[in-house]
Amino acid sequence: MSTRAIGRAMGALFLLAFVAYGTGTALVGSGSGARVAAGALLMLVNSAVVVGIGVLAFPVLRPHGELTAHAYLVGRAAEAALLAVGVVFVLLPASAGVGAAGNHYSYQVAMMAVGAVGVLFCRVLLRARLVHRAIAVWGVVGYAVFLLGAVLEVLGYGVGVALSVPGGLFEVALGVLLIARGFARSEVDREPALAG
C-alpha cells in the first residue's frame, strides 16, 4: 500500500474508533441488559480498531524513526488491551462493586499510553511533513494535554474530560484529513521511485 492509501485507511479507523467507543460507552451507561451487551461489543470493536491504527502506522513511521514506530505500535496495543480489560469490568455483576471504578482506571491508564505515544507519532508527522505543520503541532499539544488529563484523573482530579477535548478533536480532524488526502509523500517515499 502507498503512504497515501495507508493514511486514508488510518483516517477511517480513527473515525471508526471515535464512533465505536463513544456509542459503546453511551449504550453501557444506559443500564439496560441488551444495550450494555451491545455497548460492550462496540467497545471491544474499538480495541481491535486501535490495534489496526498502530499496525497501519508502523510502515509510515518506521522510515522516520524505528523506535517511534515500535513505541506507537506497542502503545496502541497496550491501549487496546487496557480498554478490553475495562469492558470486562463493565460486564461484572453490580454486586461485585468494582465495575465502574475498574473501567474508569483501565480507561485512564489506556489514555496515558495513547497520550504518550501520540506525542511521538505527531512529532514524526511534523518532522517528516506527512501532514500540514499546524495539524501536527495541534496533535503534539493535544496528546500532551490528553496525557496530563489522564494522569490527573488517576490522581483523583476530575479534569480528564476537559483536558481530553484538544486531543479528541485532533483525532477527528486528522481522521477527516487523512480520508480526504492521505499522508503527504515524504522524501523517503520518493527515493525508490527516483532510484528506479
PDB file of C-alpha atoms in Angstrom:
ATOM      1  CA  MET A   1       0.000   0.000   0.000  1.00  0.00           C
ATOM      2  CA  SER A   2       1.158   3.537  -0.712  1.00  0.00           C
ATOM      3  CA  THR A   3       1.610   6.037   2.101  1.00  0.00           C
ATOM      4  CA  ARG A   4      -1.470   7.891   0.870  1.00  0.00           C
ATOM      5  CA  ALA A   5      -3.602   4.739   0.865  1.00  0.00           C
ATOM      6  CA  ILE A   6      -2.392   3.817   4.358  1.00  0.00           C
ATOM      7  CA  GLY A   7      -3.243   7.335   5.501  1.00  0.00           C
ATOM      8  CA  ARG A   8      -6.781   7.052   4.129  1.00  0.00           C
ATOM      9  CA  ALA A   9      -7.287   3.703   5.870  1.00  0.00           C
ATOM     10  CA  MET A  10      -5.924   5.121   9.126  1.00  0.00           C
ATOM     11  CA  GLY A  11      -8.241   8.115   8.815  1.00  0.00           C
ATOM     12  CA  ALA A  12     -11.243   5.812   8.526  1.00  0.00           C
ATOM     13  CA  LEU A  13     -10.068   3.842  11.567  1.00  0.00           C
ATOM     14  CA  PHE A  14      -9.575   6.992  13.667  1.00  0.00           C
ATOM     15  CA  LEU A  15     -13.187   7.982  12.992  1.00  0.00           C
ATOM     16  CA  LEU A  16     -14.486   4.433  13.468  1.00  0.00           C
ATOM     17  CA  ALA A  17     -12.732   4.208  16.850  1.00  0.00           C
ATOM     18  CA  PHE A  18     -14.264   7.518  17.937  1.00  0.00           C
ATOM     19  CA  VAL A  19     -17.786   6.424  16.949  1.00  0.00           C
ATOM     20  CA  ALA A  20     -17.487   2.851  18.261  1.00  0.00           C
ATOM     21  CA  TYR A  21     -16.176   3.782  21.706  1.00  0.00           C
ATOM     22  CA  GLY A  22     -18.458   6.795  22.101  1.00  0.00           C
ATOM     23  CA  THR A  23     -21.566   4.845  21.116  1.00  0.00           C
ATOM     24  CA  GLY A  24     -20.478   1.855  23.176  1.00  0.00           C
ATOM     25  CA  THR A  25     -19.974   3.993  26.272  1.00  0.00           C
ATOM     26  CA  ALA A  26     -23.388   5.623  25.819  1.00  0.00           C
ATOM     27  CA  LEU A  27     -25.075   2.225  25.499  1.00  0.00           C
ATOM     28  CA  VAL A  28     -23.259   0.849  28.555  1.00  0.00           C
ATOM     29  CA  GLY A  29     -24.334   3.922  30.524  1.00  0.00           C
ATOM     30  CA  SER A  30     -27.992   3.278  29.664  1.00  0.00           C
ATOM     31  CA  GLY A  31     -28.071   0.395  32.161  1.00  0.00           C
ATOM     32  CA  SER A  32     -30.287  -1.933  30.070  1.00  0.00           C
ATOM     33  CA  GLY A  33     -29.058  -5.551  29.717  1.00  0.00           C
ATOM     34  CA  ALA A  34     -29.170  -5.788  25.921  1.00  0.00           C
ATOM     35  CA  ARG A  35     -27.833  -2.269  25.480  1.00  0.00           C
ATOM     36  CA  VAL A  36     -24.970  -2.905  27.891  1.00  0.00           C
ATOM     37  CA  ALA A  37     -24.026  -6.027  25.918  1.00  0.00           C
ATOM     38  CA  ALA A  38     -24.172  -4.123  22.607  1.00  0.00           C
ATOM     39  CA  GLY A  39     -22.149  -1.273  24.117  1.00  0.00           C
ATOM     40  CA  ALA A  40     -19.522  -3.668  25.450  1.00  0.00           C
ATOM     41  CA  LEU A  41     -19.255  -5.249  21.994  1.00  0.00           C
ATOM     42  CA  LEU A  42     -18.720  -1.828  20.387  1.00  0.00           C
ATOM     43  CA  MET A  43     -16.054  -1.039  22.986  1.00  0.00           C
ATOM     44  CA  LEU A  44     -14.285  -4.279  22.020  1.00  0.00           C
ATOM     45  CA  VAL A  45     -14.587  -3.341  18.335  1.00  0.00           C
ATOM     46  CA  ASN A  46     -12.797  -0.122  19.287  1.00  0.00           C
ATOM     47  CA  SER A  47      -9.941  -2.157  20.784  1.00  0.00           C
ATOM     48  CA  ALA A  48      -9.491  -4.033  17.502  1.00  0.00           C
ATOM     49  CA  VAL A  49      -9.618  -0.777  15.535  1.00  0.00           C
ATOM     50  CA  VAL A  50      -6.990   0.824  17.792  1.00  0.00           C
ATOM     51  CA  VAL A  51      -4.615  -2.070  17.117  1.00  0.00           C
ATOM     52  CA  GLY A  52      -5.315  -1.624  13.404  1.00  0.00           C
ATOM     53  CA  ILE A  53      -4.258   2.032  13.621  1.00  0.00           C
ATOM     54  CA  GLY A  54      -0.954   1.011  15.198  1.00  0.00           C
ATOM     55  CA  VAL A  55      -0.333  -1.695  12.587  1.00  0.00           C
ATOM     56  CA  LEU A  56      -1.091   0.652   9.678  1.00  0.00           C
ATOM     57  CA  ALA A  57       1.058   3.430  11.146  1.00  0.00           C
ATOM     58  CA  PHE A  58       4.109   1.185  11.530  1.00  0.00           C
ATOM     59  CA  PRO A  59       5.354   1.263   7.895  1.00  0.00           C
ATOM     60  CA  VAL A  60       4.672   5.010   7.687  1.00  0.00           C
ATOM     61  CA  LEU A  61       6.594   5.818  10.874  1.00  0.00           C
ATOM     62  CA  ARG A  62       9.440   3.309  10.514  1.00  0.00           C
ATOM     63  CA  PRO A  63      11.475   5.159   7.839  1.00  0.00           C
ATOM     64  CA  HIS A  64      11.423   8.261  10.047  1.00  0.00           C
ATOM     65  CA  GLY A  65      12.094   6.607  13.394  1.00  0.00           C
ATOM     66  CA  GLU A  66      12.384   2.916  14.148  1.00  0.00           C
ATOM     67  CA  LEU A  67      11.923   3.437  17.883  1.00  0.00           C
ATOM     68  CA  THR A  68       8.858   5.640  17.406  1.00  0.00           C
ATOM     69  CA  ALA A  69       7.283   3.104  15.032  1.00  0.00           C
ATOM     70  CA  HIS A  70       7.702   0.303  17.585  1.00  0.00           C
ATOM     71  CA  ALA A  71       6.630   2.500  20.503  1.00  0.00           C
ATOM     72  CA  TYR A  72       3.477   3.603  18.684  1.00  0.00           C
ATOM     73  CA  LEU A  73       2.535   0.027  17.819  1.00  0.00           C
ATOM     74  CA  VAL A  74       3.146  -1.186  21.386  1.00  0.00           C
ATOM     75  CA  GLY A  75       1.360   1.832  22.875  1.00  0.00           C
ATOM     76  CA  ARG A  76      -1.715   1.285  20.712  1.00  0.00           C
ATOM     77  CA  ALA A  77      -1.722  -2.432  21.578  1.00  0.00           C
ATOM     78  CA  ALA A  78      -1.470  -1.555  25.291  1.00  0.00           C
ATOM     79  CA  GLU A  79      -4.344   0.903  24.892  1.00  0.00           C
ATOM     80  CA  ALA A  80      -6.460  -1.784  23.215  1.00  0.00           C
ATOM     81  CA  ALA A  81      -5.707  -4.355  25.924  1.00  0.00           C
ATOM     82  CA  LEU A  82      -6.457  -1.929  28.755  1.00  0.00           C
ATOM     83  CA  LEU A  83      -9.730  -0.840  27.149  1.00  0.00           C
ATOM     84  CA  ALA A  84     -10.693  -4.512  26.764  1.00  0.00           C
ATOM     85  CA  VAL A  85      -9.965  -5.028  30.473  1.00  0.00           C
ATOM     86  CA  GLY A  86     -12.289  -2.094  31.125  1.00  0.00           C
ATOM     87  CA  VAL A  87     -15.030  -3.907  29.203  1.00  0.00           C
ATOM     88  CA  VAL A  88     -14.588  -6.929  31.478  1.00  0.00           C
ATOM     89  CA  PHE A  89     -15.140  -4.625  34.473  1.00  0.00           C
ATOM     90  CA  VAL A  90     -18.283  -3.210  32.828  1.00  0.00           C
ATOM     91  CA  LEU A  91     -19.698  -6.713  32.417  1.00  0.00           C
ATOM     92  CA  LEU A  92     -19.101  -7.757  36.044  1.00  0.00           C
ATOM     93  CA  PRO A  93     -22.260  -8.040  38.151  1.00  0.00           C
ATOM     94  CA  ALA A  94     -23.127  -4.856  40.034  1.00  0.00           C
ATOM     95  CA  SER A  95     -22.776  -6.829  43.288  1.00  0.00           C
ATOM     96  CA  ALA A  96     -19.030  -7.137  42.615  1.00  0.00           C
ATOM     97  CA  GLY A  97     -18.794  -3.398  43.290  1.00  0.00           C
ATOM     98  CA  VAL A  98     -15.745  -2.832  41.081  1.00  0.00           C
ATOM     99  CA  GLY A  99     -17.274  -2.397  37.621  1.00  0.00           C
ATOM    100  CA  ALA A 100     -17.369   1.384  37.170  1.00  0.00           C
ATOM    101  CA  ALA A 101     -14.152   2.045  39.093  1.00  0.00           C
ATOM    102  CA  GLY A 102     -12.257  -0.711  37.297  1.00  0.00           C
ATOM    103  CA  ASN A 103     -13.416   0.551  33.910  1.00  0.00           C
ATOM    104  CA  HIS A 104     -12.519   4.133  34.864  1.00  0.00           C
ATOM    105  CA  TYR A 105      -8.945   3.294  35.874  1.00  0.00           C
ATOM    106  CA  SER A 106      -8.405   0.926  32.932  1.00  0.00           C
ATOM    107  CA  TYR A 107      -9.566   3.689  30.594  1.00  0.00           C
ATOM    108  CA  GLN A 108      -7.349   6.349  32.177  1.00  0.00           C
ATOM    109  CA  VAL A 109      -4.218   4.169  32.048  1.00  0.00           C
ATOM    110  CA  ALA A 110      -5.058   3.352  28.415  1.00  0.00           C
ATOM    111  CA  MET A 111      -5.308   7.094  27.733  1.00  0.00           C
ATOM    112  CA  MET A 112      -1.882   7.605  29.320  1.00  0.00           C
ATOM    113  CA  ALA A 113      -0.497   5.088  26.837  1.00  0.00           C
ATOM    114  CA  VAL A 114      -2.124   6.700  23.808  1.00  0.00           C
ATOM    115  CA  GLY A 115      -1.210  10.198  25.010  1.00  0.00           C
ATOM    116  CA  ALA A 116       2.469   9.308  25.392  1.00  0.00           C
ATOM    117  CA  VAL A 117       2.836   7.531  22.053  1.00  0.00           C
ATOM    118  CA  GLY A 118       0.563  10.064  20.364  1.00  0.00           C
ATOM    119  CA  VAL A 119       3.104  12.795  21.105  1.00  0.00           C
ATOM    120  CA  LEU A 120       5.805  10.665  19.446  1.00  0.00           C
ATOM    121  CA  PHE A 121       3.519   9.928  16.483  1.00  0.00           C
ATOM    122  CA  CYS A 122       2.761  13.608  15.895  1.00  0.00           C
ATOM    123  CA  ARG A 123       6.417  14.537  16.307  1.00  0.00           C
ATOM    124  CA  VAL A 124       7.196  12.255  13.351  1.00  0.00           C
ATOM    125  CA  LEU A 125       4.252  13.692  11.390  1.00  0.00           C
ATOM    126  CA  LEU A 126       5.747  17.137  11.971  1.00  0.00           C
ATOM    127  CA  ARG A 127       9.371  16.252  11.258  1.00  0.00           C
ATOM    128  CA  ALA A 128       8.615  14.209   8.131  1.00  0.00           C
ATOM    129  CA  ARG A 129       5.959  16.670   6.913  1.00  0.00           C
ATOM    130  CA  LEU A 130       3.433  13.885   6.493  1.00  0.00           C
ATOM    131  CA  VAL A 131       0.615  16.316   7.332  1.00  0.00           C
ATOM    132  CA  HIS A 132       0.411  20.094   7.463  1.00  0.00           C
ATOM    133  CA  ARG A 133       2.599  21.585  10.191  1.00  0.00           C
ATOM    134  CA  ALA A 134      -0.350  23.144  12.060  1.00  0.00           C
ATOM    135  CA  ILE A 135      -2.131  19.776  12.285  1.00  0.00           C
ATOM    136  CA  ALA A 136       0.998  18.019  13.570  1.00  0.00           C
ATOM    137  CA  VAL A 137       1.642  20.728  16.200  1.00  0.00           C
ATOM    138  CA  TRP A 138      -2.004  20.515  17.278  1.00  0.00           C
ATOM    139  CA  GLY A 139      -1.507  16.774  17.719  1.00  0.00           C
ATOM    140  CA  VAL A 140       1.653  17.142  19.812  1.00  0.00           C
ATOM    141  CA  VAL A 141      -0.051  19.656  22.118  1.00  0.00           C
ATOM    142  CA  GLY A 142      -3.372  17.792  22.144  1.00  0.00           C
ATOM    143  CA  TYR A 143      -1.833  14.461  23.099  1.00  0.00           C
ATOM    144  CA  ALA A 144       0.395  16.069  25.748  1.00  0.00           C
ATOM    145  CA  VAL A 145      -2.657  17.717  27.349  1.00  0.00           C
ATOM    146  CA  PHE A 146      -4.542  14.428  26.986  1.00  0.00           C
ATOM    147  CA  LEU A 147      -1.755  12.592  28.834  1.00  0.00           C
ATOM    148  CA  LEU A 148      -1.765  15.199  31.605  1.00  0.00           C
ATOM    149  CA  GLY A 149      -5.539  14.869  31.965  1.00  0.00           C
ATOM    150  CA  ALA A 150      -5.364  11.087  32.293  1.00  0.00           C
ATOM    151  CA  VAL A 151      -2.618  11.309  34.930  1.00  0.00           C
ATOM    152  CA  LEU A 152      -4.628  13.888  36.892  1.00  0.00           C
ATOM    153  CA  GLU A 153      -7.741  11.676  36.690  1.00  0.00           C
ATOM    154  CA  VAL A 154      -5.842   8.741  38.191  1.00  0.00           C
ATOM    155  CA  LEU A 155      -4.613  11.052  40.945  1.00  0.00           C
ATOM    156  CA  GLY A 156      -8.206  11.999  41.756  1.00  0.00           C
ATOM    157  CA  TYR A 157      -8.591  15.337  39.978  1.00  0.00           C
ATOM    158  CA  GLY A 158     -11.699  15.309  37.787  1.00  0.00           C
ATOM    159  CA  VAL A 159     -10.295  17.255  34.847  1.00  0.00           C
ATOM    160  CA  GLY A 160      -9.691  14.435  32.371  1.00  0.00           C
ATOM    161  CA  VAL A 161     -12.783  15.069  30.247  1.00  0.00           C
ATOM    162  CA  ALA A 162     -11.964  18.764  29.768  1.00  0.00           C
ATOM    163  CA  LEU A 163      -8.305  18.029  29.007  1.00  0.00           C
ATOM    164  CA  SER A 164      -9.212  15.314  26.514  1.00  0.00           C
ATOM    165  CA  VAL A 165     -11.004  17.776  24.205  1.00  0.00           C
ATOM    166  CA  PRO A 166      -7.949  19.066  22.246  1.00  0.00           C
ATOM    167  CA  GLY A 167      -6.617  15.536  21.626  1.00  0.00           C
ATOM    168  CA  GLY A 168     -10.045  14.134  20.814  1.00  0.00           C
ATOM    169  CA  LEU A 169     -10.790  16.906  18.329  1.00  0.00           C
ATOM    170  CA  PHE A 170      -7.340  16.387  16.813  1.00  0.00           C
ATOM    171  CA  GLU A 171      -8.084  12.698  16.174  1.00  0.00           C
ATOM    172  CA  VAL A 172     -11.376  13.582  14.466  1.00  0.00           C
ATOM    173  CA  ALA A 173      -9.718  16.318  12.367  1.00  0.00           C
ATOM    174  CA  LEU A 174      -6.804  14.024  11.480  1.00  0.00           C
ATOM    175  CA  GLY A 175      -9.230  11.256  10.526  1.00  0.00           C
ATOM    176  CA  VAL A 176     -11.143  13.558   8.162  1.00  0.00           C
ATOM    177  CA  LEU A 177      -7.915  14.980   6.709  1.00  0.00           C
ATOM    178  CA  LEU A 178      -6.420  11.540   6.109  1.00  0.00           C
ATOM    179  CA  ILE A 179      -9.580  10.219   4.444  1.00  0.00           C
ATOM    180  CA  ALA A 180      -9.591  13.245   2.145  1.00  0.00           C
ATOM    181  CA  ARG A 181      -5.874  13.395   1.330  1.00  0.00           C
ATOM    182  CA  GLY A 182      -3.899  10.586   2.948  1.00  0.00           C
ATOM    183  CA  PHE A 183      -0.375  11.278   4.161  1.00  0.00           C
ATOM    184  CA  ALA A 184       1.859  13.510   2.066  1.00  0.00           C
ATOM    185  CA  ARG A 185       4.690  11.664   0.373  1.00  0.00           C
ATOM    186  CA  SER A 186       7.911  12.151   2.278  1.00  0.00           C
ATOM    187  CA  GLU A 187      11.415  12.196   0.839  1.00  0.00           C
ATOM    188  CA  VAL A 188      11.832   8.583   1.978  1.00  0.00           C
ATOM    189  CA  ASP A 189       8.775   7.580  -0.095  1.00  0.00           C
ATOM    190  CA  ARG A 190      10.185   9.320  -3.165  1.00  0.00           C
ATOM    191  CA  GLU A 191      13.633   7.698  -3.082  1.00  0.00           C
ATOM    192  CA  PRO A 192      12.658   4.300  -4.561  1.00  0.00           C
ATOM    193  CA  ALA A 193      10.805   5.999  -7.425  1.00  0.00           C
ATOM    194  CA  LEU A 194      13.827   8.149  -8.207  1.00  0.00           C
ATOM    195  CA  ALA A 195      16.180   5.185  -7.975  1.00  0.00           C
ATOM    196  CA  GLY A 196      14.006   3.084 -10.289  1.00  0.00           C
TER     197      GLY A 196
END
